[in-house]
Short mmCIF file of N, CA and C in Angstrom, two decimals:
data_model
loop_
_atom_site.label_atom_id
_atom_site.label_comp_id
_atom_site.label_asym_id
_atom_site.label_seq_id
_atom_site.Cartn_x
_atom_site.Cartn_y
_atom_site.Cartn_z
N UNK A 1 36.60 -4.42 -11.81
CA UNK A 1 36.99 -5.82 -11.93
C UNK A 1 37.50 -6.28 -10.57
N UNK A 2 36.99 -7.39 -10.12
CA UNK A 2 37.41 -7.92 -8.83
C UNK A 2 38.77 -8.59 -8.95
N UNK A 3 39.53 -8.58 -7.86
CA UNK A 3 40.86 -9.19 -7.82
C UNK A 3 40.80 -10.67 -8.18
N UNK A 4 39.76 -11.36 -7.68
CA UNK A 4 39.61 -12.79 -7.99
C UNK A 4 39.49 -13.02 -9.51
N UNK A 5 38.72 -12.14 -10.17
CA UNK A 5 38.55 -12.27 -11.62
C UNK A 5 39.86 -12.04 -12.36
N UNK A 6 40.66 -11.09 -11.90
CA UNK A 6 41.96 -10.85 -12.52
C UNK A 6 42.89 -12.05 -12.36
N UNK A 7 42.90 -12.65 -11.17
CA UNK A 7 43.74 -13.82 -10.93
C UNK A 7 43.29 -14.99 -11.80
N UNK A 8 41.98 -15.18 -11.93
CA UNK A 8 41.46 -16.27 -12.76
C UNK A 8 41.85 -16.07 -14.22
N UNK A 9 41.76 -14.83 -14.70
CA UNK A 9 42.13 -14.54 -16.07
C UNK A 9 43.61 -14.78 -16.30
N UNK A 10 44.45 -14.40 -15.34
CA UNK A 10 45.89 -14.63 -15.46
C UNK A 10 46.20 -16.12 -15.56
N UNK A 11 45.51 -16.93 -14.77
CA UNK A 11 45.71 -18.39 -14.83
C UNK A 11 45.33 -18.91 -16.21
N UNK A 12 44.19 -18.45 -16.74
CA UNK A 12 43.75 -18.90 -18.07
C UNK A 12 44.75 -18.49 -19.15
N UNK A 13 45.30 -17.29 -19.03
CA UNK A 13 46.27 -16.82 -20.02
C UNK A 13 47.56 -17.62 -19.92
N UNK A 14 48.07 -17.82 -18.71
CA UNK A 14 49.35 -18.52 -18.53
C UNK A 14 49.26 -20.01 -18.84
N UNK A 15 48.11 -20.62 -18.59
CA UNK A 15 47.97 -22.06 -18.80
C UNK A 15 47.50 -22.43 -20.21
N UNK A 16 46.61 -21.61 -20.78
CA UNK A 16 45.98 -21.99 -22.05
C UNK A 16 46.13 -20.95 -23.16
N UNK A 17 46.57 -19.74 -22.83
CA UNK A 17 46.70 -18.69 -23.82
C UNK A 17 45.57 -17.69 -23.79
N UNK A 18 44.62 -17.84 -22.87
CA UNK A 18 43.51 -16.89 -22.74
C UNK A 18 42.20 -17.59 -22.49
N UNK A 19 41.15 -16.79 -22.30
CA UNK A 19 39.83 -17.35 -22.01
C UNK A 19 39.27 -18.13 -23.20
N UNK A 20 39.29 -17.53 -24.39
CA UNK A 20 38.79 -18.22 -25.58
C UNK A 20 39.64 -19.46 -25.89
N UNK A 21 40.95 -19.34 -25.69
CA UNK A 21 41.85 -20.48 -25.92
C UNK A 21 41.54 -21.61 -24.95
N UNK A 22 41.22 -21.27 -23.69
CA UNK A 22 40.87 -22.30 -22.70
C UNK A 22 39.59 -23.03 -23.11
N UNK A 23 38.63 -22.29 -23.64
CA UNK A 23 37.39 -22.93 -24.11
C UNK A 23 37.65 -23.82 -25.32
N UNK A 24 38.51 -23.36 -26.23
CA UNK A 24 38.88 -24.20 -27.38
C UNK A 24 39.59 -25.46 -26.91
N UNK A 25 40.51 -25.30 -25.97
CA UNK A 25 41.24 -26.45 -25.42
C UNK A 25 40.25 -27.45 -24.82
N UNK A 26 39.31 -26.96 -24.02
CA UNK A 26 38.32 -27.84 -23.38
C UNK A 26 37.47 -28.56 -24.42
N UNK A 27 37.03 -27.84 -25.44
CA UNK A 27 36.23 -28.45 -26.51
C UNK A 27 37.02 -29.58 -27.19
N UNK A 28 38.27 -29.31 -27.52
CA UNK A 28 39.05 -30.32 -28.24
C UNK A 28 39.53 -31.45 -27.33
N UNK A 29 39.77 -31.16 -26.05
CA UNK A 29 40.11 -32.25 -25.11
C UNK A 29 38.93 -33.20 -24.97
N UNK A 30 37.73 -32.65 -24.97
CA UNK A 30 36.52 -33.49 -24.91
C UNK A 30 36.45 -34.37 -26.15
N UNK A 31 36.70 -33.78 -27.29
CA UNK A 31 36.72 -34.57 -28.54
C UNK A 31 37.78 -35.66 -28.49
N UNK A 32 38.93 -35.33 -27.92
CA UNK A 32 40.00 -36.32 -27.77
C UNK A 32 39.55 -37.48 -26.91
N UNK A 33 38.94 -37.19 -25.77
CA UNK A 33 38.54 -38.24 -24.83
C UNK A 33 37.41 -39.11 -25.34
N UNK A 34 36.59 -38.60 -26.26
CA UNK A 34 35.53 -39.45 -26.82
C UNK A 34 35.99 -40.13 -28.12
N UNK A 35 37.27 -39.99 -28.45
CA UNK A 35 37.85 -40.75 -29.55
C UNK A 35 37.80 -40.12 -30.92
N UNK A 36 37.47 -38.85 -31.03
CA UNK A 36 37.34 -38.24 -32.35
C UNK A 36 38.66 -37.99 -33.06
N UNK A 37 39.79 -38.08 -32.34
CA UNK A 37 41.08 -37.84 -32.96
C UNK A 37 41.89 -39.13 -33.13
N UNK A 38 41.23 -40.26 -32.98
CA UNK A 38 41.92 -41.55 -33.05
C UNK A 38 42.67 -41.74 -34.37
N UNK A 39 42.07 -41.27 -35.47
CA UNK A 39 42.71 -41.41 -36.79
C UNK A 39 44.07 -40.71 -36.85
N UNK A 40 44.24 -39.68 -36.02
CA UNK A 40 45.48 -38.91 -36.07
C UNK A 40 46.63 -39.55 -35.29
N UNK A 41 46.34 -40.66 -34.61
CA UNK A 41 47.43 -41.42 -33.97
C UNK A 41 47.59 -42.80 -34.59
N UNK A 42 46.62 -43.24 -35.36
CA UNK A 42 46.72 -44.53 -36.06
C UNK A 42 47.41 -44.33 -37.40
N UNK A 43 48.69 -44.06 -37.34
CA UNK A 43 49.46 -43.74 -38.54
C UNK A 43 50.11 -44.99 -39.10
N UNK A 44 50.35 -44.96 -40.41
CA UNK A 44 51.13 -46.01 -41.04
C UNK A 44 52.58 -45.51 -41.07
N UNK A 45 53.31 -45.80 -40.01
CA UNK A 45 54.67 -45.27 -39.84
C UNK A 45 55.62 -45.69 -40.95
N UNK A 46 55.40 -46.87 -41.51
CA UNK A 46 56.29 -47.36 -42.56
C UNK A 46 56.18 -46.55 -43.86
N UNK A 47 55.10 -45.79 -44.01
CA UNK A 47 54.91 -45.00 -45.23
C UNK A 47 55.26 -43.53 -45.06
N UNK A 48 55.80 -43.17 -43.91
CA UNK A 48 56.17 -41.77 -43.67
C UNK A 48 57.60 -41.53 -44.15
N UNK A 49 57.77 -40.57 -45.06
CA UNK A 49 59.08 -40.24 -45.59
C UNK A 49 59.60 -38.88 -45.11
N UNK A 50 58.68 -38.01 -44.72
CA UNK A 50 59.06 -36.67 -44.28
C UNK A 50 58.03 -36.18 -43.27
N UNK A 51 58.49 -35.44 -42.28
CA UNK A 51 57.60 -34.86 -41.27
C UNK A 51 57.54 -33.35 -41.51
N UNK A 52 56.33 -32.83 -41.68
CA UNK A 52 56.13 -31.42 -42.00
C UNK A 52 55.25 -30.77 -40.92
N UNK A 53 55.83 -29.83 -40.21
CA UNK A 53 55.12 -29.11 -39.15
C UNK A 53 54.54 -27.82 -39.75
N UNK A 54 53.32 -27.48 -39.35
CA UNK A 54 52.75 -26.22 -39.83
C UNK A 54 51.84 -25.61 -38.77
N UNK A 55 51.85 -24.29 -38.76
CA UNK A 55 50.97 -23.52 -37.89
C UNK A 55 50.57 -22.27 -38.66
N UNK A 56 50.11 -21.28 -37.96
CA UNK A 56 49.64 -20.08 -38.66
C UNK A 56 50.79 -19.30 -39.31
N UNK A 57 51.81 -18.94 -38.54
CA UNK A 57 52.83 -18.04 -39.05
C UNK A 57 54.20 -18.63 -39.29
N UNK A 58 54.46 -19.84 -38.79
CA UNK A 58 55.76 -20.51 -38.95
C UNK A 58 56.89 -19.74 -38.26
N UNK A 59 56.53 -18.96 -37.22
CA UNK A 59 57.57 -18.24 -36.46
C UNK A 59 57.63 -18.68 -35.00
N UNK A 60 56.66 -19.49 -34.57
CA UNK A 60 56.63 -19.92 -33.18
C UNK A 60 56.53 -21.44 -33.08
N UNK A 61 55.31 -21.97 -33.10
CA UNK A 61 55.10 -23.40 -32.81
C UNK A 61 55.79 -24.31 -33.82
N UNK A 62 55.55 -24.12 -35.10
CA UNK A 62 56.16 -25.03 -36.07
C UNK A 62 57.66 -24.83 -36.17
N UNK A 63 58.13 -23.62 -35.92
CA UNK A 63 59.58 -23.37 -35.92
C UNK A 63 60.25 -24.15 -34.80
N UNK A 64 59.66 -24.11 -33.61
CA UNK A 64 60.21 -24.86 -32.47
C UNK A 64 60.12 -26.36 -32.72
N UNK A 65 58.97 -26.82 -33.18
CA UNK A 65 58.80 -28.26 -33.41
C UNK A 65 59.80 -28.80 -34.43
N UNK A 66 59.97 -28.11 -35.54
CA UNK A 66 60.91 -28.59 -36.55
C UNK A 66 62.34 -28.59 -36.01
N UNK A 67 62.70 -27.57 -35.27
CA UNK A 67 64.05 -27.48 -34.71
C UNK A 67 64.30 -28.61 -33.71
N UNK A 68 63.33 -28.87 -32.84
CA UNK A 68 63.45 -29.97 -31.87
C UNK A 68 63.52 -31.30 -32.61
N UNK A 69 62.68 -31.46 -33.63
CA UNK A 69 62.63 -32.71 -34.38
C UNK A 69 63.98 -33.03 -35.02
N UNK A 70 64.61 -32.03 -35.64
CA UNK A 70 65.88 -32.32 -36.31
C UNK A 70 67.00 -32.65 -35.33
N UNK A 71 66.85 -32.24 -34.07
CA UNK A 71 67.84 -32.62 -33.05
C UNK A 71 67.68 -34.07 -32.59
N UNK A 72 66.50 -34.65 -32.82
CA UNK A 72 66.20 -35.98 -32.29
C UNK A 72 65.86 -37.01 -33.36
N UNK A 73 66.03 -36.67 -34.62
CA UNK A 73 65.67 -37.60 -35.68
C UNK A 73 66.50 -37.32 -36.93
N UNK A 74 66.75 -38.38 -37.69
CA UNK A 74 67.43 -38.20 -38.97
C UNK A 74 66.43 -38.23 -40.13
N UNK A 75 65.14 -38.17 -39.82
CA UNK A 75 64.09 -38.11 -40.83
C UNK A 75 64.15 -36.78 -41.57
N UNK A 76 63.72 -36.80 -42.82
CA UNK A 76 63.54 -35.55 -43.56
C UNK A 76 62.44 -34.75 -42.85
N UNK A 77 62.56 -33.42 -42.86
CA UNK A 77 61.60 -32.58 -42.15
C UNK A 77 61.49 -31.23 -42.86
N UNK A 78 60.40 -30.54 -42.57
CA UNK A 78 60.19 -29.20 -43.11
C UNK A 78 59.08 -28.54 -42.31
N UNK A 79 58.76 -27.29 -42.65
CA UNK A 79 57.67 -26.59 -41.98
C UNK A 79 57.19 -25.46 -42.87
N UNK A 80 55.98 -24.98 -42.58
CA UNK A 80 55.43 -23.83 -43.31
C UNK A 80 54.35 -23.18 -42.45
N UNK A 81 53.92 -22.00 -42.89
CA UNK A 81 52.84 -21.28 -42.21
C UNK A 81 51.64 -21.13 -43.12
N UNK A 82 50.46 -21.21 -42.53
CA UNK A 82 49.23 -21.06 -43.30
C UNK A 82 49.04 -19.63 -43.79
N UNK A 83 49.40 -18.67 -42.94
CA UNK A 83 49.27 -17.25 -43.29
C UNK A 83 50.55 -16.56 -42.81
N UNK A 84 51.50 -16.41 -43.70
CA UNK A 84 52.79 -15.82 -43.30
C UNK A 84 53.47 -15.20 -44.51
N UNK A 85 54.61 -14.64 -44.28
CA UNK A 85 55.47 -14.11 -45.35
C UNK A 85 56.71 -14.98 -45.45
N UNK A 86 57.46 -14.84 -46.52
CA UNK A 86 58.65 -15.66 -46.75
C UNK A 86 59.86 -15.12 -45.99
N UNK A 87 60.68 -16.07 -45.53
CA UNK A 87 62.03 -15.79 -45.01
C UNK A 87 62.11 -14.92 -43.76
N UNK A 88 61.11 -15.01 -42.89
CA UNK A 88 61.20 -14.31 -41.62
C UNK A 88 61.84 -15.24 -40.59
N UNK A 89 62.59 -14.69 -39.63
CA UNK A 89 63.17 -15.52 -38.56
C UNK A 89 62.10 -15.85 -37.52
N UNK A 90 62.42 -16.74 -36.59
CA UNK A 90 61.49 -17.00 -35.48
C UNK A 90 61.25 -15.72 -34.67
N UNK A 91 60.14 -15.68 -33.98
CA UNK A 91 59.82 -14.50 -33.17
C UNK A 91 60.87 -14.31 -32.07
N UNK A 92 60.91 -13.11 -31.53
CA UNK A 92 61.84 -12.78 -30.44
C UNK A 92 61.59 -13.71 -29.25
N UNK A 93 60.33 -13.97 -28.94
CA UNK A 93 59.98 -14.84 -27.82
C UNK A 93 60.46 -16.28 -28.07
N UNK A 94 60.34 -16.72 -29.30
CA UNK A 94 60.81 -18.07 -29.65
C UNK A 94 62.33 -18.13 -29.52
N UNK A 95 63.00 -17.11 -29.98
CA UNK A 95 64.46 -17.07 -29.84
C UNK A 95 64.87 -17.07 -28.36
N UNK A 96 64.13 -16.34 -27.53
CA UNK A 96 64.42 -16.32 -26.08
C UNK A 96 64.32 -17.73 -25.49
N UNK A 97 63.21 -18.41 -25.82
CA UNK A 97 63.00 -19.77 -25.31
C UNK A 97 64.12 -20.70 -25.78
N UNK A 98 64.47 -20.62 -27.04
CA UNK A 98 65.53 -21.47 -27.60
C UNK A 98 66.86 -21.22 -26.91
N UNK A 99 67.22 -19.95 -26.71
CA UNK A 99 68.47 -19.62 -25.99
C UNK A 99 68.46 -20.21 -24.59
N UNK A 100 67.34 -20.07 -23.91
CA UNK A 100 67.19 -20.58 -22.55
C UNK A 100 67.43 -22.10 -22.48
N UNK A 101 67.13 -22.80 -23.58
CA UNK A 101 67.28 -24.26 -23.64
C UNK A 101 68.49 -24.69 -24.48
N UNK A 102 69.39 -23.75 -24.77
CA UNK A 102 70.60 -24.03 -25.57
C UNK A 102 70.27 -24.69 -26.91
N UNK A 103 69.27 -24.17 -27.58
CA UNK A 103 68.85 -24.69 -28.88
C UNK A 103 69.10 -23.61 -29.93
N UNK A 104 69.75 -23.98 -31.00
CA UNK A 104 70.02 -23.04 -32.09
C UNK A 104 68.82 -23.04 -33.04
N UNK A 105 68.16 -21.88 -33.16
CA UNK A 105 66.95 -21.79 -33.98
C UNK A 105 67.06 -20.70 -35.04
N UNK A 106 68.12 -19.91 -35.03
CA UNK A 106 68.21 -18.75 -35.91
C UNK A 106 68.29 -19.08 -37.39
N UNK A 107 68.64 -20.31 -37.74
CA UNK A 107 68.69 -20.67 -39.16
C UNK A 107 67.29 -20.87 -39.75
N UNK A 108 66.28 -20.99 -38.90
CA UNK A 108 64.91 -21.17 -39.38
C UNK A 108 64.42 -19.92 -40.09
N UNK A 109 63.82 -20.12 -41.26
CA UNK A 109 63.18 -19.04 -42.02
C UNK A 109 61.78 -19.50 -42.42
N UNK A 110 60.82 -18.59 -42.36
CA UNK A 110 59.44 -18.95 -42.65
C UNK A 110 59.25 -19.35 -44.11
N UNK A 111 58.28 -20.25 -44.29
CA UNK A 111 57.84 -20.67 -45.62
C UNK A 111 56.33 -20.52 -45.67
N UNK A 112 55.81 -20.18 -46.84
CA UNK A 112 54.37 -19.98 -47.02
C UNK A 112 53.73 -21.24 -47.60
N UNK A 113 52.48 -21.48 -47.21
CA UNK A 113 51.72 -22.60 -47.75
C UNK A 113 51.69 -22.56 -49.27
N UNK A 114 51.44 -21.37 -49.83
CA UNK A 114 51.29 -21.28 -51.29
C UNK A 114 52.58 -21.59 -52.05
N UNK A 115 53.73 -21.57 -51.37
CA UNK A 115 55.01 -21.90 -52.00
C UNK A 115 55.47 -23.33 -51.68
N UNK A 116 54.72 -24.01 -50.83
CA UNK A 116 55.17 -25.29 -50.31
C UNK A 116 54.81 -26.43 -51.25
N UNK A 117 55.74 -27.36 -51.44
CA UNK A 117 55.50 -28.53 -52.29
C UNK A 117 55.36 -29.77 -51.41
N UNK A 118 54.20 -30.40 -51.50
CA UNK A 118 53.95 -31.62 -50.73
C UNK A 118 54.51 -32.82 -51.47
N UNK A 119 54.98 -33.81 -50.71
CA UNK A 119 55.56 -35.02 -51.29
C UNK A 119 54.81 -36.25 -50.82
N UNK A 120 54.86 -37.27 -51.62
CA UNK A 120 54.30 -38.57 -51.23
C UNK A 120 54.99 -39.02 -49.95
N UNK A 121 54.21 -39.46 -48.98
CA UNK A 121 54.78 -39.92 -47.73
C UNK A 121 54.96 -38.84 -46.68
N UNK A 122 54.43 -37.63 -46.92
CA UNK A 122 54.51 -36.57 -45.91
C UNK A 122 53.56 -36.86 -44.75
N UNK A 123 54.04 -36.60 -43.55
CA UNK A 123 53.20 -36.57 -42.35
C UNK A 123 53.05 -35.10 -42.00
N UNK A 124 51.83 -34.58 -42.10
CA UNK A 124 51.56 -33.17 -41.81
C UNK A 124 51.13 -33.05 -40.36
N UNK A 125 51.88 -32.23 -39.61
CA UNK A 125 51.70 -32.13 -38.17
C UNK A 125 51.22 -30.73 -37.80
N UNK A 126 50.02 -30.65 -37.22
CA UNK A 126 49.41 -29.37 -36.84
C UNK A 126 49.38 -29.22 -35.31
N UNK A 127 48.96 -28.06 -34.88
CA UNK A 127 48.86 -27.72 -33.47
C UNK A 127 47.41 -27.47 -33.06
N UNK A 128 46.55 -27.26 -34.06
CA UNK A 128 45.13 -26.99 -33.82
C UNK A 128 44.31 -27.83 -34.78
N UNK A 129 43.24 -28.47 -34.29
CA UNK A 129 42.39 -29.28 -35.18
C UNK A 129 41.84 -28.51 -36.37
N UNK A 130 41.49 -27.23 -36.19
CA UNK A 130 40.97 -26.44 -37.31
C UNK A 130 42.00 -26.32 -38.44
N UNK A 131 43.26 -26.22 -38.08
CA UNK A 131 44.31 -26.15 -39.09
C UNK A 131 44.40 -27.45 -39.88
N UNK A 132 44.19 -28.58 -39.21
CA UNK A 132 44.19 -29.85 -39.93
C UNK A 132 43.06 -29.90 -40.95
N UNK A 133 41.88 -29.44 -40.54
CA UNK A 133 40.75 -29.41 -41.48
C UNK A 133 41.06 -28.55 -42.69
N UNK A 134 41.68 -27.41 -42.46
CA UNK A 134 42.03 -26.50 -43.55
C UNK A 134 43.04 -27.16 -44.50
N UNK A 135 44.05 -27.77 -43.95
CA UNK A 135 45.11 -28.34 -44.81
C UNK A 135 44.62 -29.60 -45.52
N UNK A 136 43.72 -30.35 -44.90
CA UNK A 136 43.18 -31.53 -45.58
C UNK A 136 42.37 -31.13 -46.81
N UNK A 137 41.65 -30.02 -46.75
CA UNK A 137 40.94 -29.52 -47.93
C UNK A 137 41.94 -29.07 -49.00
N UNK A 138 43.01 -28.42 -48.58
CA UNK A 138 44.02 -27.90 -49.50
C UNK A 138 44.79 -29.03 -50.19
N UNK A 139 44.98 -30.14 -49.50
CA UNK A 139 45.80 -31.24 -50.03
C UNK A 139 44.97 -32.44 -50.48
N UNK A 140 43.67 -32.26 -50.67
CA UNK A 140 42.80 -33.40 -50.95
C UNK A 140 43.17 -34.15 -52.24
N UNK A 141 43.86 -33.50 -53.16
CA UNK A 141 44.26 -34.18 -54.39
C UNK A 141 45.64 -34.84 -54.27
N UNK A 142 46.35 -34.55 -53.20
CA UNK A 142 47.67 -35.14 -52.99
C UNK A 142 47.50 -36.55 -52.44
N UNK A 143 48.31 -37.45 -52.93
CA UNK A 143 48.22 -38.85 -52.51
C UNK A 143 49.19 -39.15 -51.38
N UNK A 144 48.81 -40.15 -50.60
CA UNK A 144 49.69 -40.72 -49.59
C UNK A 144 50.20 -39.73 -48.56
N UNK A 145 49.33 -38.82 -48.13
CA UNK A 145 49.66 -37.91 -47.04
C UNK A 145 48.97 -38.42 -45.78
N UNK A 146 49.62 -38.19 -44.64
CA UNK A 146 49.00 -38.52 -43.36
C UNK A 146 49.00 -37.25 -42.50
N UNK A 147 48.13 -37.23 -41.51
CA UNK A 147 47.92 -36.03 -40.71
C UNK A 147 47.90 -36.39 -39.22
N UNK A 148 48.41 -35.47 -38.41
CA UNK A 148 48.34 -35.66 -36.96
C UNK A 148 48.39 -34.30 -36.26
N UNK A 149 48.10 -34.34 -34.97
CA UNK A 149 48.23 -33.19 -34.09
C UNK A 149 49.41 -33.45 -33.17
N UNK A 150 50.34 -32.51 -33.06
CA UNK A 150 51.55 -32.75 -32.27
C UNK A 150 51.22 -33.03 -30.80
N UNK A 151 50.22 -32.36 -30.26
CA UNK A 151 49.89 -32.55 -28.85
C UNK A 151 49.44 -33.95 -28.49
N UNK A 152 49.00 -34.73 -29.48
CA UNK A 152 48.59 -36.11 -29.22
C UNK A 152 49.78 -37.00 -28.89
N UNK A 153 50.99 -36.52 -29.16
CA UNK A 153 52.20 -37.30 -28.89
C UNK A 153 52.88 -36.88 -27.59
N UNK A 154 52.30 -35.88 -26.93
CA UNK A 154 52.84 -35.43 -25.65
C UNK A 154 52.53 -36.47 -24.56
N UNK A 155 53.37 -36.54 -23.55
CA UNK A 155 53.13 -37.46 -22.44
C UNK A 155 51.76 -37.19 -21.83
N UNK A 156 51.43 -35.92 -21.63
CA UNK A 156 50.07 -35.52 -21.25
C UNK A 156 49.45 -34.96 -22.52
N UNK A 157 48.53 -35.69 -23.12
CA UNK A 157 48.04 -35.35 -24.46
C UNK A 157 47.22 -34.06 -24.47
N UNK A 158 47.53 -33.20 -25.46
CA UNK A 158 46.84 -31.94 -25.68
C UNK A 158 46.34 -31.94 -27.12
N UNK A 159 45.04 -31.79 -27.30
CA UNK A 159 44.48 -31.77 -28.65
C UNK A 159 44.57 -30.40 -29.30
N UNK A 160 44.79 -29.37 -28.49
CA UNK A 160 44.80 -27.99 -29.00
C UNK A 160 45.91 -27.22 -28.30
N UNK A 161 46.85 -26.68 -29.07
CA UNK A 161 47.93 -25.85 -28.52
C UNK A 161 47.79 -24.47 -29.15
N UNK A 162 47.35 -23.53 -28.34
CA UNK A 162 47.04 -22.18 -28.82
C UNK A 162 48.31 -21.45 -29.25
N UNK A 163 48.16 -20.59 -30.24
CA UNK A 163 49.25 -19.75 -30.73
C UNK A 163 49.73 -18.83 -29.61
N UNK A 164 51.03 -18.83 -29.30
CA UNK A 164 51.51 -18.01 -28.19
C UNK A 164 51.74 -16.52 -28.52
N UNK A 165 51.47 -16.09 -29.75
CA UNK A 165 51.68 -14.69 -30.12
C UNK A 165 50.94 -13.77 -29.15
N UNK A 166 51.65 -12.74 -28.69
CA UNK A 166 51.10 -11.71 -27.79
C UNK A 166 50.63 -12.27 -26.45
N UNK A 167 51.22 -13.38 -26.04
CA UNK A 167 50.92 -13.97 -24.74
C UNK A 167 52.12 -13.77 -23.83
N UNK A 168 51.95 -13.92 -22.51
CA UNK A 168 53.07 -13.72 -21.59
C UNK A 168 54.10 -14.85 -21.70
N UNK A 169 55.28 -14.58 -21.15
CA UNK A 169 56.38 -15.54 -21.17
C UNK A 169 55.97 -16.88 -20.58
N UNK A 170 55.14 -16.86 -19.54
CA UNK A 170 54.71 -18.12 -18.91
C UNK A 170 53.99 -19.02 -19.90
N UNK A 171 53.15 -18.42 -20.76
CA UNK A 171 52.44 -19.25 -21.75
C UNK A 171 53.39 -19.72 -22.85
N UNK A 172 54.29 -18.87 -23.29
CA UNK A 172 55.28 -19.31 -24.28
C UNK A 172 56.02 -20.53 -23.76
N UNK A 173 56.47 -20.45 -22.51
CA UNK A 173 57.22 -21.57 -21.93
C UNK A 173 56.37 -22.84 -21.87
N UNK A 174 55.14 -22.72 -21.42
CA UNK A 174 54.26 -23.89 -21.33
C UNK A 174 54.01 -24.47 -22.71
N UNK A 175 53.67 -23.62 -23.66
CA UNK A 175 53.40 -24.03 -25.03
C UNK A 175 54.59 -24.78 -25.62
N UNK A 176 55.77 -24.19 -25.52
CA UNK A 176 56.96 -24.78 -26.13
C UNK A 176 57.43 -26.03 -25.38
N UNK A 177 57.19 -26.10 -24.08
CA UNK A 177 57.55 -27.31 -23.34
C UNK A 177 56.67 -28.49 -23.75
N UNK A 178 55.39 -28.23 -23.99
CA UNK A 178 54.50 -29.29 -24.50
C UNK A 178 54.97 -29.73 -25.88
N UNK A 179 55.26 -28.76 -26.74
CA UNK A 179 55.72 -29.08 -28.10
C UNK A 179 57.03 -29.85 -28.06
N UNK A 180 57.95 -29.45 -27.20
CA UNK A 180 59.23 -30.15 -27.09
C UNK A 180 59.03 -31.60 -26.69
N UNK A 181 58.23 -31.84 -25.67
CA UNK A 181 57.96 -33.20 -25.20
C UNK A 181 57.30 -34.04 -26.29
N UNK A 182 56.28 -33.49 -26.93
CA UNK A 182 55.55 -34.23 -27.96
C UNK A 182 56.43 -34.52 -29.17
N UNK A 183 57.23 -33.55 -29.57
CA UNK A 183 58.09 -33.72 -30.75
C UNK A 183 59.15 -34.78 -30.50
N UNK A 184 59.74 -34.78 -29.33
CA UNK A 184 60.72 -35.82 -28.99
C UNK A 184 60.06 -37.20 -29.02
N UNK A 185 58.84 -37.30 -28.49
CA UNK A 185 58.13 -38.59 -28.49
C UNK A 185 57.81 -39.05 -29.90
N UNK A 186 57.38 -38.12 -30.76
CA UNK A 186 57.08 -38.48 -32.15
C UNK A 186 58.36 -38.91 -32.86
N UNK A 187 59.45 -38.20 -32.65
CA UNK A 187 60.72 -38.57 -33.28
C UNK A 187 61.16 -39.96 -32.85
N UNK A 188 61.02 -40.25 -31.58
CA UNK A 188 61.39 -41.58 -31.06
C UNK A 188 60.53 -42.67 -31.69
N UNK A 189 59.23 -42.43 -31.79
CA UNK A 189 58.32 -43.41 -32.39
C UNK A 189 58.69 -43.66 -33.85
N UNK A 190 59.00 -42.62 -34.59
CA UNK A 190 59.38 -42.78 -35.99
C UNK A 190 60.68 -43.56 -36.14
N UNK A 191 61.63 -43.30 -35.27
CA UNK A 191 62.92 -44.02 -35.33
C UNK A 191 62.73 -45.51 -35.12
N UNK A 192 61.77 -45.89 -34.30
CA UNK A 192 61.50 -47.31 -34.03
C UNK A 192 60.98 -48.04 -35.26
N UNK A 193 60.33 -47.30 -36.17
CA UNK A 193 59.75 -47.92 -37.36
C UNK A 193 60.68 -47.90 -38.57
N UNK A 194 61.77 -47.18 -38.51
CA UNK A 194 62.66 -47.10 -39.67
C UNK A 194 63.95 -47.87 -39.44
#
């Protein structure tokens, strides 16, 4: 393996979460720029009663997003994981990031999709477009739900935020900084409508 190739791979891992993640990011950024995610920002803010963050395991991205959200909003909030176990704490890496930013996250415990109860007026917030597709099929009989991608609310919009599990600290920091920025922006937007 050439040194140049190793450096390129390190950049892809630190910036996007890996080579496959970088390709997914590029695919979804293209979809964003041609307008395919417009529905996920055209929300009816007056009908939102609760903000629900979800990701794969509910130990990293959605845990951070919910924790940041409750610091910046008085809206009802919750989170769950698509494939997880009950009552696990945030990952060690998530706890490290939270400590570094003086954020208390240890009270967070994982919730499973199969145990989660959806309510009228929920805004379901994902980190990956594929997760939105999955949850829309799961909730198709539920009324008055809205859906969005958290990265669309970031100052620099990201349509795809890769799971930071088993990634280096640099990617955890980048991932959580994007989530923090986007979540604060979403909280501010919701406060303006209530």
